[in-house]
Amino acid sequence: MRIAVVGAGVVGVASAYLLARADHEVILIDAAAEPGCGASAGNAAQLSWAYGDAMASPALLKHLPAILAGRDPAFRVRWRLDADFLVWGLRFMANMPARRWWNNTSEILQLADESRREMAKLLAETEIAFDYRIAGKLHLYPDAKGLAAARLTIERKRRLGFDQRLLSRCEAEEVEPALKTYQGEIAGAVYTPGDALGDAVAFCRQLTDFMVSKGRVSACFGRKVAGFDQHKGQLSAVRLTDRDPLVVDAAVVTAGPLIHTLVADLPEAAEIQPVRGYSLTVPWREGAPRVSLTDVKRKLAFATIGQRLRVAGLADIERPGSGFDADRFGILREVASAVLPACFDRPPEEVRWSGERPMTPSSRPIIAPSRRMRGLYINAGHGMLGWTLALGSARRIANLVA
Ligand SMILES: Cc1cc2nc3c(=O)[nH]c(=O)nc-3n(C[C@H](O)[C@H](O)[C@H](O)COP(=O)(O)OP(=O)(O)OC[C@H]3O[C@@H](n4cnc5c(N)ncnc54)[C@H](O)[C@@H]3O)c2cc1C
């Protein structure tokens, strides 16, 4: 089949790869000049194979009054009178109770595990270089109460076969010596030795080059897709803004947070709300962590990618396309330098980035045929975990198309 993949972020590039592996003729299209320029560009780089926790959770429910009152710098909600937004917000809250949270989390974990297996195959087949390494991850908990809740989740994850361990502060410092000078409260940590990390942009670019060089995929960058043509309910062509339509047998929409600008009339688009985040990348210095860290209280993720250290965080729920707020970089730097002053205090050549997480109310991505048009498939809405879930989602979409 001739298949267009619309969007060359981590999800689109991974989808193109596994569709091409299934012997389809794949055209990878993106409005940007290069792959990996959207939400995938400056993310926290963490491949959280054993994390998978859905964002709507009982913990967040308890914290909701503080968030809505604007007392938590990590979150910002700008309410608006818009039916889609209000429905999304209500559905998000409906996913917060414990049972719903665990259902969503275990589904995400399953998908993350499929991704881990696909990543192993991809590394063996392609040998692309994107600073991939199994760095392990430490979730730092500030108090005994949080740690007790984490213990229950670890036990449940263990029953599903995921390896996570509870460590005291001393044990965590043995795993990551940089924690000896960490300025935040650490009552204990959850250690996930098998979690990995990698540069998502390098992955997108190298894998695209690999696929094009092998003649498996043709790349079509700097081309914006305006919509899809159909004949009797069956997709017939992809409409480009500045070219003749591209005749295809099927198309996969992997437009991430921009899905609503591409297929606003599809019900799936309303299920995805962009949640803006920010990152700062600085050169790696002696004393910076090598193991990935997540500070649970401050909701910050730290990752060492090659010779760079990145901190990412903040979650701003705003009108789609609102653009970034330069003040939020200041907040991110302030919080990061409070805990790791030697790394972020006097930022030298700091790289700032902001992007939107494509978030569904359940945190579970939409990987499905379109409900409106045969031949059109959706692979979007990967929220906080798109890099982790990209290859598993790509495998599922390739199976669906088959
Ligand atoms: C601060 C932050 C930190 C994060 N950290 C992590 C992490 O550590 N681990 C993790 O797993 N995930 C993380 N994520 C989430 C992850 O980055 C996203 O879920 C993921 O990048 C989404 O990928 P995507 O391919 O769906 O979207 P994108 O990367 O946004 O790709 C979509 C592409 O579609 C293109 N496009 C859109 N509309 C059109 C059109 N009409 N025509 C042509 N092209 C179009 C865009 O140009 C874009 O390139 C983080 C996100 C943020 C914001």
Coordinates of C-alpha atoms and ligand atoms in Angstrom, one line a residue:
M1 CA 0.0 0.0 0.0
R2 CA 1.0 3.6 -0.5
I3 CA 0.8 5.3 2.9
A4 CA 1.3 8.9 3.9
V5 CA 2.5 9.6 7.5
V6 CA 1.6 13.2 8.4
G7 CA 4.0 14.5 11.0
A8 CA 7.7 13.7 11.6
G9 CA 8.0 13.8 15.3
V10 CA 9.0 10.7 17.3
V11 CA 5.6 9.1 16.7
G12 CA 5.5 9.8 12.9
V13 CA 9.1 8.8 12.3
A14 CA 8.6 5.6 14.3
S15 CA 5.4 4.9 12.5
A16 CA 7.1 5.4 9.1
Y17 CA 9.8 3.0 10.1
L18 CA 7.5 0.1 11.1
L19 CA 5.1 0.7 8.2
A20 CA 8.1 0.6 5.8
R21 CA 9.4 -2.6 7.5
A22 CA 6.0 -4.1 6.7
D23 CA 6.8 -3.4 3.0
H24 CA 4.5 -0.5 2.5
E25 CA 5.5 2.5 0.3
V26 CA 5.7 5.3 2.8
I27 CA 5.8 9.1 2.3
L28 CA 6.7 11.0 5.5
I29 CA 5.4 14.5 5.4
D30 CA 6.1 17.5 7.7
A31 CA 5.4 21.2 7.5
A32 CA 8.8 21.8 9.1
A33 CA 12.1 21.7 7.1
E34 CA 13.4 18.8 9.2
P35 CA 12.1 15.9 11.4
G36 CA 11.7 16.3 15.1
C37 CA 10.9 20.0 15.3
G38 CA 7.6 19.8 17.2
A39 CA 6.9 18.5 20.7
S40 CA 9.7 16.0 20.4
A41 CA 12.5 18.6 20.0
G42 CA 13.6 19.5 23.6
N43 CA 11.8 16.9 25.7
A44 CA 13.3 15.4 28.8
A45 CA 14.8 12.6 26.8
Q46 CA 13.6 9.9 29.3
L47 CA 12.6 6.5 27.9
S48 CA 10.5 5.6 30.9
W49 CA 9.9 1.9 30.2
A50 CA 8.7 1.2 33.7
Y51 CA 7.1 4.5 34.7
G52 CA 3.9 5.0 32.6
D53 CA 2.0 6.8 35.4
A54 CA -1.1 8.6 34.0
M55 CA -1.2 12.3 34.7
A56 CA -4.8 12.4 36.0
S57 CA -4.2 10.7 39.4
P58 CA -5.5 10.6 43.0
A59 CA -2.4 12.6 44.0
L60 CA -3.1 15.3 41.5
L61 CA -6.8 15.4 42.6
K62 CA -5.6 16.2 46.2
H63 CA -3.4 18.9 44.8
L64 CA -6.1 20.4 42.5
P65 CA -7.2 23.2 44.8
A66 CA -3.6 24.5 45.0
I67 CA -3.2 24.3 41.2
L68 CA -6.5 26.0 40.5
A69 CA -5.6 28.8 43.0
G70 CA -2.3 29.3 41.2
R71 CA -0.2 28.3 44.2
D72 CA 1.9 25.7 42.4
P73 CA 4.5 27.2 40.0
A74 CA 4.7 23.8 38.1
F75 CA 1.2 24.0 36.8
R76 CA -0.9 26.8 35.2
V77 CA -4.4 26.5 34.1
R78 CA -6.0 29.2 32.0
W79 CA -9.7 28.5 31.9
R80 CA -11.7 29.3 28.8
L81 CA -15.4 29.1 27.9
D82 CA -15.0 26.6 25.1
A83 CA -17.1 23.4 25.0
D84 CA -14.2 21.2 23.8
F85 CA -11.9 22.5 26.6
L86 CA -14.6 22.1 29.3
V87 CA -15.5 18.5 28.2
W88 CA -11.7 17.7 28.1
G89 CA -11.3 19.1 31.7
L90 CA -14.3 17.1 33.0
R91 CA -13.0 13.9 31.4
F92 CA -9.6 14.6 32.8
M93 CA -11.0 14.9 36.3
A94 CA -13.1 11.7 35.8
N95 CA -9.8 9.9 35.2
M96 CA -8.4 10.9 38.6
P97 CA -9.9 8.3 41.0
A98 CA -7.6 5.5 42.0
R99 CA -9.1 2.7 39.9
R100 CA -9.3 4.7 36.7
W101 CA -5.7 5.9 37.3
W102 CA -4.4 2.4 37.7
N103 CA -6.3 1.1 34.6
N104 CA -4.8 3.9 32.5
T105 CA -1.3 3.4 34.0
S106 CA -1.3 -0.4 33.4
E107 CA -2.4 0.2 29.8
I108 CA 0.4 2.7 29.3
L109 CA 2.9 0.4 30.9
Q110 CA 1.9 -2.4 28.5
L111 CA 2.5 0.0 25.6
A112 CA 5.9 1.2 27.1
D113 CA 7.0 -2.4 27.3
E114 CA 6.1 -3.0 23.6
S115 CA 8.2 0.1 22.9
R116 CA 11.1 -1.2 24.8
R117 CA 11.1 -4.4 22.8
E118 CA 10.8 -2.5 19.5
M119 CA 13.7 -0.3 20.5
A120 CA 15.9 -3.3 21.1
K121 CA 15.1 -4.5 17.5
L122 CA 15.6 -1.1 16.0
L123 CA 19.0 -0.7 17.7
A124 CA 20.1 -4.0 16.3
E125 CA 18.9 -3.2 12.8
T126 CA 19.9 0.4 12.3
E127 CA 22.9 1.3 14.5
I128 CA 21.7 4.9 14.5
A129 CA 23.4 7.2 17.1
F130 CA 21.2 9.3 19.3
D131 CA 23.0 9.2 22.7
Y132 CA 20.9 6.3 23.7
R133 CA 21.9 4.6 27.0
I134 CA 20.3 2.7 29.8
A135 CA 20.9 5.3 32.4
G136 CA 18.4 4.2 35.1
K137 CA 16.1 6.6 36.8
L138 CA 15.5 7.8 40.3
H139 CA 12.2 9.4 41.4
L140 CA 13.0 11.5 44.4
Y141 CA 10.3 11.7 47.1
P142 CA 10.4 14.6 49.6
D143 CA 8.4 12.9 52.5
A144 CA 7.5 9.6 54.0
K145 CA 3.8 9.9 52.9
G146 CA 4.7 10.1 49.2
L147 CA 7.1 7.3 49.6
A148 CA 4.5 5.0 51.2
A149 CA 2.1 5.6 48.3
A150 CA 5.0 4.9 45.9
R151 CA 5.7 1.6 47.7
L152 CA 2.2 0.4 46.8
T153 CA 2.6 1.3 43.2
I154 CA 6.0 -0.4 43.0
E155 CA 4.4 -3.6 44.3
R156 CA 1.6 -3.4 41.7
K157 CA 4.1 -2.8 39.0
R158 CA 6.3 -5.7 40.2
R159 CA 3.3 -8.0 39.8
L160 CA 3.2 -6.9 36.1
G161 CA 6.9 -7.8 35.8
F162 CA 8.4 -4.2 36.0
D163 CA 11.6 -3.8 38.1
Q164 CA 11.4 -0.8 40.5
R165 CA 13.1 -0.6 43.9
L166 CA 12.6 1.6 46.9
L167 CA 15.8 3.2 48.2
S168 CA 16.8 5.2 51.2
R169 CA 18.6 8.5 50.6
C170 CA 21.9 6.9 51.4
E171 CA 21.2 4.1 48.9
A172 CA 20.1 6.6 46.3
E173 CA 23.4 8.5 46.8
E174 CA 25.3 5.3 46.1
V175 CA 23.5 4.9 42.8
E176 CA 23.9 8.6 41.9
P177 CA 26.7 10.4 43.8
A178 CA 25.5 13.8 42.5
L179 CA 22.6 13.5 45.0
K180 CA 25.1 14.1 47.9
T181 CA 25.0 17.8 47.0
Y182 CA 21.4 17.8 45.9
Q183 CA 19.6 20.7 47.7
G184 CA 16.1 19.3 47.7
E185 CA 14.4 17.2 50.4
I186 CA 14.9 13.4 49.7
A187 CA 13.1 11.0 52.1
G188 CA 13.8 8.2 49.7
A189 CA 13.7 7.3 46.0
V190 CA 12.2 4.9 43.6
Y191 CA 14.9 3.4 41.4
T192 CA 14.2 2.0 38.0
P193 CA 17.5 0.5 36.8
G194 CA 16.2 -0.5 33.3
D195 CA 14.9 3.0 32.2
A196 CA 16.8 4.5 29.3
L197 CA 17.3 7.9 27.7
G198 CA 18.1 9.3 24.3
D199 CA 18.0 12.4 22.2
A200 CA 14.6 12.4 20.4
V201 CA 15.6 14.9 17.7
A202 CA 18.7 12.9 16.8
F203 CA 16.5 9.8 16.7
C204 CA 14.0 11.5 14.3
R205 CA 16.7 12.8 12.0
Q206 CA 19.0 9.8 11.9
L207 CA 16.2 7.3 11.5
T208 CA 14.7 9.4 8.7
D209 CA 18.1 9.5 6.9
F210 CA 18.5 5.8 7.4
M211 CA 15.0 5.0 5.9
V212 CA 15.5 7.4 3.0
S213 CA 19.0 6.0 2.3
K214 CA 17.7 2.5 2.2
G215 CA 14.9 3.6 -0.2
R216 CA 12.3 2.5 2.2
V217 CA 10.6 5.9 2.8
S218 CA 10.4 9.1 0.7
A219 CA 10.6 12.3 2.8
C220 CA 8.5 15.4 2.0
F221 CA 9.6 18.2 4.3
G222 CA 8.5 21.8 4.3
R223 CA 5.1 20.7 3.1
K224 CA 2.0 21.5 5.1
V225 CA -1.0 19.1 4.8
A226 CA -4.3 21.0 4.5
G227 CA -6.6 18.0 4.8
F228 CA -7.8 14.7 3.3
D229 CA -9.9 14.0 0.3
Q230 CA -12.4 11.1 0.3
H231 CA -14.6 9.3 -2.1
K232 CA -17.7 7.5 -0.6
G233 CA -16.2 7.7 2.9
Q234 CA -12.8 6.2 1.7
L235 CA -9.7 8.3 1.9
S236 CA -8.4 9.0 -1.6
A237 CA -5.7 11.7 -1.3
V238 CA -3.7 13.9 1.1
R239 CA -4.3 17.6 0.3
L240 CA -1.1 19.8 0.5
T241 CA -1.3 23.6 0.8
D242 CA 1.0 24.3 -2.2
R243 CA 1.0 21.2 -4.4
D244 CA -1.4 18.8 -6.2
P245 CA -3.0 16.3 -3.9
L246 CA -1.0 13.1 -3.1
V247 CA -2.9 10.0 -4.1
V248 CA -2.6 7.4 -1.4
D249 CA -4.3 4.2 -0.1
A250 CA -4.0 5.2 3.5
A251 CA -2.8 8.0 5.8
V252 CA -1.6 8.0 9.4
V253 CA -2.1 11.3 11.3
T254 CA 0.9 11.8 13.7
A255 CA 0.5 15.6 14.0
G256 CA 0.9 15.6 17.8
P257 CA -0.4 18.7 19.5
L258 CA -1.3 20.3 16.2
I259 CA -3.9 17.6 15.3
H260 CA -6.7 20.1 15.9
T261 CA -5.4 22.4 13.1
L262 CA -5.2 19.5 10.7
V263 CA -8.4 17.5 11.3
A264 CA -10.5 19.8 13.4
D265 CA -13.7 18.0 12.1
L266 CA -12.6 14.6 13.5
P267 CA -13.9 13.8 17.0
E268 CA -10.4 12.5 17.9
A269 CA -8.9 16.0 17.6
A270 CA -11.1 17.3 20.5
E271 CA -9.8 14.6 22.7
I272 CA -6.3 16.1 22.6
Q273 CA -5.4 19.2 24.6
P274 CA -2.0 20.7 24.3
V275 CA -0.2 21.0 27.7
R276 CA 2.8 23.3 27.4
G277 CA 6.2 22.4 29.0
Y278 CA 9.7 24.0 29.0
S279 CA 13.3 22.8 29.0
L280 CA 16.7 24.2 29.5
T281 CA 19.8 22.5 28.2
V282 CA 23.3 23.4 29.5
P283 CA 26.8 21.9 29.0
W284 CA 27.5 18.9 31.3
R285 CA 29.7 19.9 34.3
E286 CA 31.5 17.8 36.9
G287 CA 29.0 17.0 39.6
A288 CA 25.9 16.7 37.4
P289 CA 23.9 13.5 37.6
R290 CA 24.4 10.7 35.1
V291 CA 21.3 8.8 36.2
S292 CA 18.0 10.4 35.1
L293 CA 16.3 12.1 38.0
T294 CA 12.7 13.2 38.6
D295 CA 12.0 15.5 41.5
V296 CA 8.5 14.5 42.5
K297 CA 7.8 17.6 44.6
R298 CA 9.1 20.1 42.0
K299 CA 7.9 18.1 39.0
L300 CA 11.3 18.4 37.3
A301 CA 13.1 15.9 35.1
F302 CA 16.9 15.9 34.7
A303 CA 18.7 14.0 32.0
T304 CA 22.3 13.9 30.8
I305 CA 22.3 13.5 27.1
G306 CA 25.8 13.0 25.7
Q307 CA 27.7 16.0 27.1
R308 CA 24.6 18.1 27.9
L309 CA 22.4 18.3 31.0
R310 CA 18.7 19.0 30.4
V311 CA 16.0 20.0 32.9
A312 CA 12.4 19.9 31.8
G313 CA 9.1 20.6 33.5
L314 CA 6.1 22.9 34.0
A315 CA 2.6 22.1 32.7
D316 CA 0.5 24.9 31.3
I317 CA -3.0 24.1 30.1
E318 CA -3.8 27.0 27.8
R319 CA -5.6 27.8 24.6
P320 CA -3.9 25.8 21.7
G321 CA -1.4 27.9 19.9
S322 CA -1.0 30.4 22.8
G323 CA 2.8 30.5 22.3
F324 CA 5.4 30.3 25.1
D325 CA 5.8 32.6 28.0
A326 CA 9.4 33.8 28.4
D327 CA 8.9 34.2 32.2
R328 CA 8.4 30.5 32.6
F329 CA 12.0 29.8 31.6
G330 CA 13.0 32.0 34.6
I331 CA 10.8 29.9 37.0
L332 CA 12.3 26.7 35.6
R333 CA 15.9 27.9 36.0
E334 CA 15.2 29.2 39.5
V335 CA 13.8 25.9 40.7
A336 CA 16.5 23.9 38.9
S337 CA 19.4 26.0 40.3
A338 CA 17.9 25.8 43.8
V339 CA 18.5 22.0 43.8
L340 CA 21.5 21.7 41.5
P341 CA 23.3 25.1 41.9
A342 CA 26.6 24.0 40.5
C343 CA 24.8 23.1 37.2
F344 CA 22.2 25.8 36.7
D345 CA 23.4 28.8 38.8
R346 CA 25.3 30.7 36.1
P347 CA 23.9 29.3 32.9
P348 CA 26.6 29.5 30.2
E349 CA 25.4 28.6 26.8
E350 CA 21.9 27.7 27.9
V351 CA 19.4 26.4 25.2
R352 CA 15.8 27.3 25.9
W353 CA 13.0 25.3 24.4
S354 CA 9.2 25.1 24.9
G355 CA 6.7 22.6 23.4
E356 CA 3.2 21.3 23.8
R357 CA 2.5 17.8 25.1
P358 CA -0.5 16.3 23.1
M359 CA -2.6 15.2 26.1
T360 CA -5.7 13.0 26.3
P361 CA -7.8 13.0 29.5
S362 CA -6.6 9.5 30.3
S363 CA -3.0 10.0 29.2
R364 CA -3.5 7.0 26.8
P365 CA -2.7 7.8 23.2
I366 CA -5.3 7.4 20.4
I367 CA -4.1 4.6 18.1
A368 CA -7.1 3.8 16.0
P369 CA -8.7 4.1 12.6
S370 CA -10.6 7.4 12.2
R371 CA -14.2 7.2 13.1
R372 CA -15.1 9.4 10.1
M373 CA -13.0 8.2 7.1
R374 CA -11.9 4.7 6.0
G375 CA -8.2 4.5 5.3
L376 CA -7.4 7.3 7.7
Y377 CA -5.6 6.4 11.0
I378 CA -4.8 8.4 14.1
N379 CA -1.6 7.9 16.1
A380 CA -1.6 10.9 18.5
G381 CA -2.2 12.1 22.0
H382 CA 0.9 10.7 23.7
G383 CA 1.1 13.4 26.3
M384 CA 4.0 13.3 28.7
L385 CA 5.3 10.0 27.4
G386 CA 5.4 10.3 23.6
W387 CA 9.1 9.5 23.3
T388 CA 8.7 6.4 25.5
L389 CA 5.6 5.2 23.7
A390 CA 6.5 6.0 20.1
L391 CA 7.8 2.7 18.9
G392 CA 5.1 0.6 20.6
S393 CA 2.4 2.9 19.1
A394 CA 4.1 2.6 15.7
R395 CA 3.9 -1.2 16.0
R396 CA 0.2 -1.1 16.9
I397 CA -0.6 1.3 14.0
A398 CA 1.3 -0.9 11.6
N399 CA -0.7 -3.9 12.8
L400 CA -4.0 -2.0 12.4
V401 CA -3.1 -0.9 8.9
A402 CA -2.2 -4.5 8.0
Ligands
LIG1 C1 8.8 19.6 28.4 C2 8.5 18.2 27.9 C3 9.2 17.2 28.4 C4 8.9 15.9 27.9 N1 9.7 14.8 28.3 C5 9.4 13.6 27.9 C6 10.2 12.5 28.3 O1 11.2 12.6 29.0 N2 9.9 11.2 27.9 C7 8.8 11.0 27.0 O2 8.6 9.9 26.7 N3 8.1 12.1 26.5 C8 8.3 13.3 26.9 N4 7.6 14.4 26.5 C9 6.5 14.1 25.6 C10 6.9 13.9 24.2 O3 7.9 14.8 23.8 C11 5.7 14.1 23.2 O4 4.6 13.3 23.7 C12 6.1 13.7 21.8 O5 7.1 14.4 21.4 C13 4.9 13.8 20.9 O6 5.4 13.4 19.6 P1 4.6 13.5 18.3 O7 5.4 12.9 17.2 O8 3.2 13.0 18.5 O9 4.4 15.1 18.1 P2 5.4 16.2 17.5 O10 6.8 15.9 17.9 O11 4.9 17.5 17.8 O12 5.3 15.9 15.9 C14 4.2 16.3 15.2 C15 4.7 16.8 13.8 O13 3.6 17.0 13.0 C16 3.9 18.1 12.2 N5 2.6 18.7 11.7 C17 1.6 19.1 12.4 N6 0.6 19.5 11.6 C18 1.0 19.3 10.3 C19 0.4 19.6 9.0 N7 -0.8 20.1 8.9 N8 1.2 19.3 7.9 C20 2.4 18.8 8.0 N9 3.0 18.5 9.2 C21 2.3 18.8 10.3 C22 4.6 19.1 13.1 O14 5.4 20.0 12.3 C23 5.5 18.2 13.9 O15 6.8 18.0 13.4 C24 7.9 15.7 26.9 C25 7.2 16.8 26.4 C26 7.5 18.1 26.9 C27 6.7 19.2 26.3

